[in-house]
Short mmCIF file of C-alpha atoms in Angstrom, two decimals:
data_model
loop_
_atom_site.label_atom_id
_atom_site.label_comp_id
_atom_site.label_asym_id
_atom_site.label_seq_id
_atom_site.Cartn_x
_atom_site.Cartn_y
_atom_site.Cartn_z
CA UNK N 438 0.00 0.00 0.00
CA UNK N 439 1.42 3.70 -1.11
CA UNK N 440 2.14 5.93 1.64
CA UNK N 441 -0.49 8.63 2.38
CA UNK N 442 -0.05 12.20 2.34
CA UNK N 443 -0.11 12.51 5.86
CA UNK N 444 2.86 9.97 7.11
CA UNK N 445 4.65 11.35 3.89
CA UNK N 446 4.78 14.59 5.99
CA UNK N 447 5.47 13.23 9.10
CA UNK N 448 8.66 11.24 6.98
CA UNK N 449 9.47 14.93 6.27
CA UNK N 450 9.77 16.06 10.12
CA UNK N 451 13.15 14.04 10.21
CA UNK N 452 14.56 16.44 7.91
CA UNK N 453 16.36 19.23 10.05
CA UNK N 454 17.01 22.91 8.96
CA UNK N 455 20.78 23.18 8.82
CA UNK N 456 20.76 26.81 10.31
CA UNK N 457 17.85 27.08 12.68
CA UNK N 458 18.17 23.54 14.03
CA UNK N 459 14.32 22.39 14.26
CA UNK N 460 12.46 20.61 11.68
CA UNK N 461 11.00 21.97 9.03
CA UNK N 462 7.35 20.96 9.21
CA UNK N 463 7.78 22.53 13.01
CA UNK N 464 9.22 25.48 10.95
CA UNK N 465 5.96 26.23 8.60
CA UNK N 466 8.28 25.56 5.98
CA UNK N 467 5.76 22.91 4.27
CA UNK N 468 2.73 24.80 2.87
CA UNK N 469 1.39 21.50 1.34
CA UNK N 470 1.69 18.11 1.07
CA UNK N 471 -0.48 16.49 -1.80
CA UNK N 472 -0.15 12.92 -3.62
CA UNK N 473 -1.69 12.61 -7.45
CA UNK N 474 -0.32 9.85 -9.56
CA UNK N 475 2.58 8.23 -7.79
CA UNK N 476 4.02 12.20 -7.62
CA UNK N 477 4.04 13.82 -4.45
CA UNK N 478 3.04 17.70 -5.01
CA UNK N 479 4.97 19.69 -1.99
CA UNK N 480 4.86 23.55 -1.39
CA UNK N 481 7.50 24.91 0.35
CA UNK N 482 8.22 27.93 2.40
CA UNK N 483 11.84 29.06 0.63
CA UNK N 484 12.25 31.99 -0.95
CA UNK N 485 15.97 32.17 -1.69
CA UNK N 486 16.51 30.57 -5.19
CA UNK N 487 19.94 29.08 -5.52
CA UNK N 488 20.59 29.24 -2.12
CA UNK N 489 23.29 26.05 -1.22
CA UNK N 490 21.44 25.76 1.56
CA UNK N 491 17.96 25.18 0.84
CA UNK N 492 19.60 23.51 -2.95
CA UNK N 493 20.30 21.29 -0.08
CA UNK N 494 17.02 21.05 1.88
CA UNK N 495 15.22 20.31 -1.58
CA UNK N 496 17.54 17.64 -2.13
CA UNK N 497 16.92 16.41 1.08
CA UNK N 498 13.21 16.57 0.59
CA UNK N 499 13.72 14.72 -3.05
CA UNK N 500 15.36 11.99 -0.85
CA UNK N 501 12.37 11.35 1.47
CA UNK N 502 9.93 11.41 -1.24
CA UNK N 503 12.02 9.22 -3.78
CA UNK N 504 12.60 6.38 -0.26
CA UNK N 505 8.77 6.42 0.28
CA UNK N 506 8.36 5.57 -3.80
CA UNK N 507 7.15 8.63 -5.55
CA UNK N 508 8.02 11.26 -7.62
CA UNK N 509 8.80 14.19 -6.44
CA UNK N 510 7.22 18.13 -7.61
CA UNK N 511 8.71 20.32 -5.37
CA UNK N 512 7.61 24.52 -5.45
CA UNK N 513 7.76 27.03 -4.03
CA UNK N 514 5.48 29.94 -2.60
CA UNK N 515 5.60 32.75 0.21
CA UNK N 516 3.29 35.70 0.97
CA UNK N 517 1.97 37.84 3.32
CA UNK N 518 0.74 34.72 5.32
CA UNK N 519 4.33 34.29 5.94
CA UNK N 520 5.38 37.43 7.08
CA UNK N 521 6.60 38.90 3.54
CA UNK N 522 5.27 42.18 2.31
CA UNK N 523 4.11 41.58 -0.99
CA UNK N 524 2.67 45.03 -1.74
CA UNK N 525 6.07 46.61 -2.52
CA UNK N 526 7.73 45.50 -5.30
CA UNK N 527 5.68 42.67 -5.78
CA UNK N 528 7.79 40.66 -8.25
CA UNK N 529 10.92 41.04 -6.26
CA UNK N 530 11.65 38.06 -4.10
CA UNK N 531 14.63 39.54 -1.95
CA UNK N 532 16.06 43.09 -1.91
CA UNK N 533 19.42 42.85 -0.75
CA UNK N 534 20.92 46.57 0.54
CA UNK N 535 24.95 46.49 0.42
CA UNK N 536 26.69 49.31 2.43
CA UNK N 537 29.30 50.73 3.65
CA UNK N 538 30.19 53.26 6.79
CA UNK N 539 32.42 54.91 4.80
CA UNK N 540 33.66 55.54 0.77
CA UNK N 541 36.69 53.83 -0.55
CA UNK N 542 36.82 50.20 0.87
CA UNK N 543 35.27 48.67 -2.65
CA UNK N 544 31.88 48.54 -2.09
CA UNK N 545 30.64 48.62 -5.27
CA UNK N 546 33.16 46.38 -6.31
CA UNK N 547 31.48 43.91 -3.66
CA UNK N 548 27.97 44.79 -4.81
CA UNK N 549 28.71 44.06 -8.24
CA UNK N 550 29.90 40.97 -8.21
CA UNK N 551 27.23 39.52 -5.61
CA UNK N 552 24.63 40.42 -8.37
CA UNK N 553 26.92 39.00 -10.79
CA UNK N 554 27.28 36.02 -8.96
CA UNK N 555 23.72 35.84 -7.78
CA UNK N 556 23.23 35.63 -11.55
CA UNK N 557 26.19 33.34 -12.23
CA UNK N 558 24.31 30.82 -10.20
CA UNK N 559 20.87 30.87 -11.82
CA UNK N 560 19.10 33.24 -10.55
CA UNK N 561 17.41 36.53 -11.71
CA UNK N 562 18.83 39.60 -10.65
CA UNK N 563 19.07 43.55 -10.58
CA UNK N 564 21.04 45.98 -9.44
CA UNK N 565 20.37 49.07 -8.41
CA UNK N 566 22.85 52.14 -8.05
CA UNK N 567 21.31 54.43 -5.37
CA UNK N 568 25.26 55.80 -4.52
CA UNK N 569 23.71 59.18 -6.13
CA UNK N 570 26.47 60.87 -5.76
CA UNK N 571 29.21 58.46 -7.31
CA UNK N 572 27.70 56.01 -9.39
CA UNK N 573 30.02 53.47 -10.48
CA UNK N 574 28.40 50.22 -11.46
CA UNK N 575 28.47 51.26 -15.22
CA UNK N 576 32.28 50.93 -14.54
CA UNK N 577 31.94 47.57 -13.52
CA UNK N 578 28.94 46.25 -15.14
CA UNK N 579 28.95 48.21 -18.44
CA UNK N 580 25.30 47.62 -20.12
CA UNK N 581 24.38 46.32 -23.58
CA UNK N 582 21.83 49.01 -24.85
CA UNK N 583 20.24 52.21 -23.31
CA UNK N 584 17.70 52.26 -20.63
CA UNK N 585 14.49 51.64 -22.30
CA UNK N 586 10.89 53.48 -21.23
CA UNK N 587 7.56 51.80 -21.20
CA UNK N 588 4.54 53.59 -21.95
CA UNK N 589 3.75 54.48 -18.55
CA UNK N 590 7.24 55.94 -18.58
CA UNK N 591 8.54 53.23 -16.13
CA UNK N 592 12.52 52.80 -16.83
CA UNK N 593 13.09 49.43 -18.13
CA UNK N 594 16.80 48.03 -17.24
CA UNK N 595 19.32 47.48 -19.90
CA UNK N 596 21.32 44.22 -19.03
CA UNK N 597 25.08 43.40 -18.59
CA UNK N 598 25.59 39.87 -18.68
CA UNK N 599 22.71 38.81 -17.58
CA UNK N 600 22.01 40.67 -14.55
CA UNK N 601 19.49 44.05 -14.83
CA UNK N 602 21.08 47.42 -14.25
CA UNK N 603 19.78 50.75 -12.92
CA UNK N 604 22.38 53.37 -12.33
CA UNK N 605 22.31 57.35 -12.29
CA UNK N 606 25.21 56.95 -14.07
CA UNK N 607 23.10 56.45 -16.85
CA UNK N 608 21.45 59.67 -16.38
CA UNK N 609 24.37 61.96 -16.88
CA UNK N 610 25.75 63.07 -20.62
CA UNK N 611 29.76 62.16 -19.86
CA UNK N 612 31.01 59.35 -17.99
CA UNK N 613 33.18 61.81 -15.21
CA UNK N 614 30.13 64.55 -14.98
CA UNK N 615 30.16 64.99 -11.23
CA UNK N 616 26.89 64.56 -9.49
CA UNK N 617 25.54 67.79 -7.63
CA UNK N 618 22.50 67.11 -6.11
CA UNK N 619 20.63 68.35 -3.37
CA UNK N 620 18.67 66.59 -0.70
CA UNK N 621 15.06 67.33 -2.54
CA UNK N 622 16.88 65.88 -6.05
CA UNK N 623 18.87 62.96 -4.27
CA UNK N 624 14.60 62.28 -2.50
CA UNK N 625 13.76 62.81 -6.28
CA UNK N 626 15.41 60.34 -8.20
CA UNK N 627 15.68 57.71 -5.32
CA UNK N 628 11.72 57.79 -5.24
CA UNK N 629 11.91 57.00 -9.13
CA UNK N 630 14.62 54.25 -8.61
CA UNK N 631 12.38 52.71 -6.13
CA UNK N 632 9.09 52.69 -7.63
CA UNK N 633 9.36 54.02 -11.40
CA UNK N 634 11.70 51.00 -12.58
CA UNK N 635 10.24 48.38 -14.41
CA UNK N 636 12.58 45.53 -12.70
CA UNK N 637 9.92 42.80 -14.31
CA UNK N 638 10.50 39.21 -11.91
CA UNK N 639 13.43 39.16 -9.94
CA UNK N 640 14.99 36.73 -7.16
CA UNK N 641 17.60 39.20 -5.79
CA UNK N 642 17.56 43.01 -6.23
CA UNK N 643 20.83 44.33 -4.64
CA UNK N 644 21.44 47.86 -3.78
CA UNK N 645 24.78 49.32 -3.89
CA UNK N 646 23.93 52.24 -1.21
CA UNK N 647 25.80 55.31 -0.93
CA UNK N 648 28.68 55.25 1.92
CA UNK N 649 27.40 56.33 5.31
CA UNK N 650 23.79 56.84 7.14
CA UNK N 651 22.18 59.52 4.78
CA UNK N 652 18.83 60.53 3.89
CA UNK N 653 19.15 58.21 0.58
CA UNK N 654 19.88 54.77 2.88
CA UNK N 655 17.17 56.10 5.49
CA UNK N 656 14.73 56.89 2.33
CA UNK N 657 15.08 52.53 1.39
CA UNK N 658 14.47 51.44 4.55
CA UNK N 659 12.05 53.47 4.88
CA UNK N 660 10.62 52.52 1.11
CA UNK N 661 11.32 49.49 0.99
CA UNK N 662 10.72 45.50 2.24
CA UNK N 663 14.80 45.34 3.01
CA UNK N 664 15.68 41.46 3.47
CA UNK N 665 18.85 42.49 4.49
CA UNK N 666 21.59 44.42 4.49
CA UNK N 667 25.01 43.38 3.82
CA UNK N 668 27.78 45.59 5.28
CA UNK N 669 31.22 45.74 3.56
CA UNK N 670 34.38 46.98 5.80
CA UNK N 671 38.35 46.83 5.47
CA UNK N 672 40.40 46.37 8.61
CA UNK N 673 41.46 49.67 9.67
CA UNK N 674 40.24 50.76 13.09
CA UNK N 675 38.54 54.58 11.00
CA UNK N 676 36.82 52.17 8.40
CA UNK N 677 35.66 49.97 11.54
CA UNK N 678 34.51 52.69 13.78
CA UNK N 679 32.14 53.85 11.08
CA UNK N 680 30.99 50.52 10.47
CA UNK N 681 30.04 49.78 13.61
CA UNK N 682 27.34 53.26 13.18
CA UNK N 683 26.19 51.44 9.97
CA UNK N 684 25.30 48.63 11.42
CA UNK N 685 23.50 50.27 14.46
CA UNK N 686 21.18 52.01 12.14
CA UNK N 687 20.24 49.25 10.40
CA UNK N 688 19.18 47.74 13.77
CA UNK N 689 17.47 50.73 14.73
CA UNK N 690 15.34 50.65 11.40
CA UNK N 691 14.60 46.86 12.09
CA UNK N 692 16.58 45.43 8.81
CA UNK N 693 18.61 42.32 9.33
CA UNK N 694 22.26 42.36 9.15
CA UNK N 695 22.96 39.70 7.07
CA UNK N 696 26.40 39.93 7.98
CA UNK N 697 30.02 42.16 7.19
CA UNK N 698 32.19 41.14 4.46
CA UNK N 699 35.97 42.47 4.93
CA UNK N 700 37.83 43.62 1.87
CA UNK N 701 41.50 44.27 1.49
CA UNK N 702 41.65 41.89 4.66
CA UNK N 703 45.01 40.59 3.51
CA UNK N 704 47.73 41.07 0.57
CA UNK N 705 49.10 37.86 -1.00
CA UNK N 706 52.62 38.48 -2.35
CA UNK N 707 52.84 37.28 -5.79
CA UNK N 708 56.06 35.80 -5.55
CA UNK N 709 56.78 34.03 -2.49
CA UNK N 710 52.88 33.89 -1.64
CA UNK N 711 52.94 35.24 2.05
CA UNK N 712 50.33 36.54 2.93
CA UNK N 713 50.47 39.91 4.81
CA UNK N 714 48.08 41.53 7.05
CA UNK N 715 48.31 45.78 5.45
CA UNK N 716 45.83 47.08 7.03
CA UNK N 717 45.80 45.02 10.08
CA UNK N 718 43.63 41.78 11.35
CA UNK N 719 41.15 40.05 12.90
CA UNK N 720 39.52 43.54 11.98
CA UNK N 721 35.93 42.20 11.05
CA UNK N 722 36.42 39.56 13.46
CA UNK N 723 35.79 42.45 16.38
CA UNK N 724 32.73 43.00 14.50
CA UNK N 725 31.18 39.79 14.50
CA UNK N 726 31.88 39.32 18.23
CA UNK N 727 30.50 42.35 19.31
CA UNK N 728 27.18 42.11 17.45
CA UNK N 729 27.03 38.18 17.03
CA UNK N 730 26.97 38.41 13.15
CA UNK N 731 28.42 36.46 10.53
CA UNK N 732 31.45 37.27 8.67
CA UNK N 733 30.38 36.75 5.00
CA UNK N 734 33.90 36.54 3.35
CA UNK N 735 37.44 37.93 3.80
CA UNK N 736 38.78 39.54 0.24
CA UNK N 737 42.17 39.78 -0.19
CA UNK N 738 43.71 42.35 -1.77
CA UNK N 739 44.29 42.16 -5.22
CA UNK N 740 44.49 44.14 -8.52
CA UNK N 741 41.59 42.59 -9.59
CA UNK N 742 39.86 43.41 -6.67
CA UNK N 743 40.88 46.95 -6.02
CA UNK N 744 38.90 49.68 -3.71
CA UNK N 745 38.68 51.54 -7.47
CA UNK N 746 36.38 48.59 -8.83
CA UNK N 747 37.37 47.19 -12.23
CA UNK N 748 36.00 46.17 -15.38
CA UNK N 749 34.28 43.54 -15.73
CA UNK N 750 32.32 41.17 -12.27
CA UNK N 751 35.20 38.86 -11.59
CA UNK N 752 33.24 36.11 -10.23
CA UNK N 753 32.76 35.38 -13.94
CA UNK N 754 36.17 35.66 -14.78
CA UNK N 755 37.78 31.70 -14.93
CA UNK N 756 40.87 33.11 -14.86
CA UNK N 757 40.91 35.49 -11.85
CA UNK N 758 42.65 33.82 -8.73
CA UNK N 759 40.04 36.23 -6.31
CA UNK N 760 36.82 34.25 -8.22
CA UNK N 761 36.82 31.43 -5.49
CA UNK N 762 37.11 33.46 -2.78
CA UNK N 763 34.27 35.76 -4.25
CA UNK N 764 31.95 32.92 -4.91
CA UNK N 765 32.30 31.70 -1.56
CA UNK N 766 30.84 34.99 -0.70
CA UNK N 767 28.00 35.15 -3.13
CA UNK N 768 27.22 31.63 -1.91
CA UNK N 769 26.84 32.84 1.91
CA UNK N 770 25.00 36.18 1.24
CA UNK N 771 22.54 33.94 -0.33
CA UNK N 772 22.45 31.39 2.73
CA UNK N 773 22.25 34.05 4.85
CA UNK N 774 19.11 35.64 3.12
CA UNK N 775 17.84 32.06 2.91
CA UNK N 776 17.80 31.92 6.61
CA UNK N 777 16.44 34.98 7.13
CA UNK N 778 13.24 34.55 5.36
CA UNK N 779 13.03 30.84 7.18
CA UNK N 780 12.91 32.66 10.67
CA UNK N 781 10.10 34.78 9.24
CA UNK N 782 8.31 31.91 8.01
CA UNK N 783 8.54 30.22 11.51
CA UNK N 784 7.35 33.51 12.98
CA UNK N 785 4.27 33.57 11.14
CA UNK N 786 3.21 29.87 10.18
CA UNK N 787 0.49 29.89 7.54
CA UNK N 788 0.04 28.14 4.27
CA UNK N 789 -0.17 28.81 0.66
CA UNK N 790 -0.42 27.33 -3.05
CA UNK N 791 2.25 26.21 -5.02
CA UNK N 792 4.08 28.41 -7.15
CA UNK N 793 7.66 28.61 -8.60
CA UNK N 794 9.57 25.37 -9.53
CA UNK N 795 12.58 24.92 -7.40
CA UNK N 796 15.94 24.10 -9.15
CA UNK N 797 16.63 20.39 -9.29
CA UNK N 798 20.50 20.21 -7.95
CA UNK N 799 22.87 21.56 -6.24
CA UNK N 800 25.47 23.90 -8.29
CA UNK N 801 28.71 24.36 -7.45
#
């Protein structure tokens, strides 16, 4: 006799979350359990596409299902039953803010490649270039065609490689025209960026943010269903002190920290291959202790990988010796989200139908 749909979920209470700890039919993380056909139709609770993490749990879940003698149709559906604002942006699964305390320790360079990498993986993904006042993507991710305009005169992204791009960069007639805005124009093209952009269906919209705590971060928070905020840092003790402030007004507004990411943490000496601490270390590591959050990744300093950006996202670049160590980040930003929106789930357990397929195996 076939199993039934309700010991098939009690089969799936074995299966642990790696990062909370408790099972994830205890979690909410199960919207629906249904059996038509020798296939067993499950709705899940995950809401970080490409995530190793929950690549994992599915895999897990395939297990189970495959032991008990079915097929299995895994997808995947949250709402507002589960916590997630899905009035805002709508068609944007995760908005990721990256910041900095402070200008000049490569955060666009960081931001970049995540979306890059984000994309690298599978996923869909914009960017968005609210650093009004120096707006570098374009440097880094230079576009295919012009911003387009729909007929409601929404912008509509041009692409580079894949991921979408929005950037006042492209808003200016010369590439080194300085940006001199006021606070009322910086309010009115952030309030365009953040609601007249036609992004169309995205997993991961990241948001390179202009250094420090000014009106244009407080203006997304305030905007904006924030999944998290990744914070980028070198070692120095200036760049430190000023993320530290960052990272207390991120609490203040509520937005998870989804953890600090410390570039120029080391220099590797091309010929003997020491490896040298420049700027100091265990910098980020005073960080993590003092507000119990995860270090993402630890950049090394490189040419590639300069505070200046380069051309080009190097976690697509085969032949870059930072690309590991970059796509070791991407991979934990995206674990990190993943548990994020799991801890909302299990704060607010509902249901829901299925929606999105979830990816089949695990990538690299």
């Amino acid at each position: 006799m076939s199993i039934t749909e309700h010991e098939l979920k009690i089969e799936l209470e074995g299966i642990e979350d790696p990062d909370i700890g408790e099972d994830i039919v205890s979690l909410g993380l199960v919207n629906d359990v249904r059996i038509e056909d020798e296939t067993a139709k499950i709705s899940l609770a995950l809401n970080a596409p490409y995530a190793p993490s929950e690549m994992e749990l599915g895999n897990r879940i395939r297990e189970v299902v495959s032991e008990a003698g079915l097929e299995a149709d895994l997808r995947a559906h949250v709402g507002s039953e589960h916590g997630f604002d899905d009035e805002v942006l709508p068609r944007v699964r995760n908005v990721i803010a990256v910041s900095s305390g402070k200008g000049g320790v490569g955060k666009t360079t960081v931001a970049a490649n995540l979306a890059a990498g984000l994309e690298k993986r599978g996923a869909m993904v914009g960017l968005l270039d609210a650093d009004i006042h120096g707006p570098n993507v374009p440097r880094i991710l230079p576009v295919e065609t012009e911003p387009g305009v729909t007929p409601s005169e929404d912008i509509v992204p041009p692409r580079s490689d894949g991921v979408r791009v929005i950037s006042m960069g492209f808003m200016m007639e010369e590439e080194d025209d300085p940006a001199i805005l006021r606070g009322p124009m910086v309010n009115k093209f952030m309030l365009k960026f953040l609601e007249g952009v036609e992004w169309g269906r995205l997993d991961y919209l990241i948001v390179d943010l202009p250094p420090g705590t000014g009106d244009a971060t407080l203006n997304l928070l305030q905007s904006m269903p924030v999944t998290g905020a990744v914070v980028v840092t070198t070692p120095q003790e200036m760049a430190l002190d000023d993320t530290r402030k960052g990272i207390q007004m991120f609490n203040k507004h509520d937005t998870p920290v989804l953890g600090v990411v410390e570039n120029m943490s080391s220099f590797v000496c091309p010929s003997c291959g020491d490896e040298h601490g420049l700027f100091g270390t265990e910098g980020a590591q005073s960080i993590v202790d003092k507000y119990d959050i995860p270090l993402l990744g630890q950049i090394p300093i490189h040419p590639d990988f300069g505070a200046e950006g380069s051309e080009g996202a190097l976690v697509k670049d085969d032949s870059s010796p930072v690309q590991e160590t970059v796509e070791e980040f991407v991979a934990e930003v995206s674990d990190r989200v993943g548990e994020t929106n799991r801890r909302t789930v299990a704060e607010h357990v509902g249901g829901g139908e299925p929606d999105d397929a979830l990816p089949t195996e695990t990538e690299d």
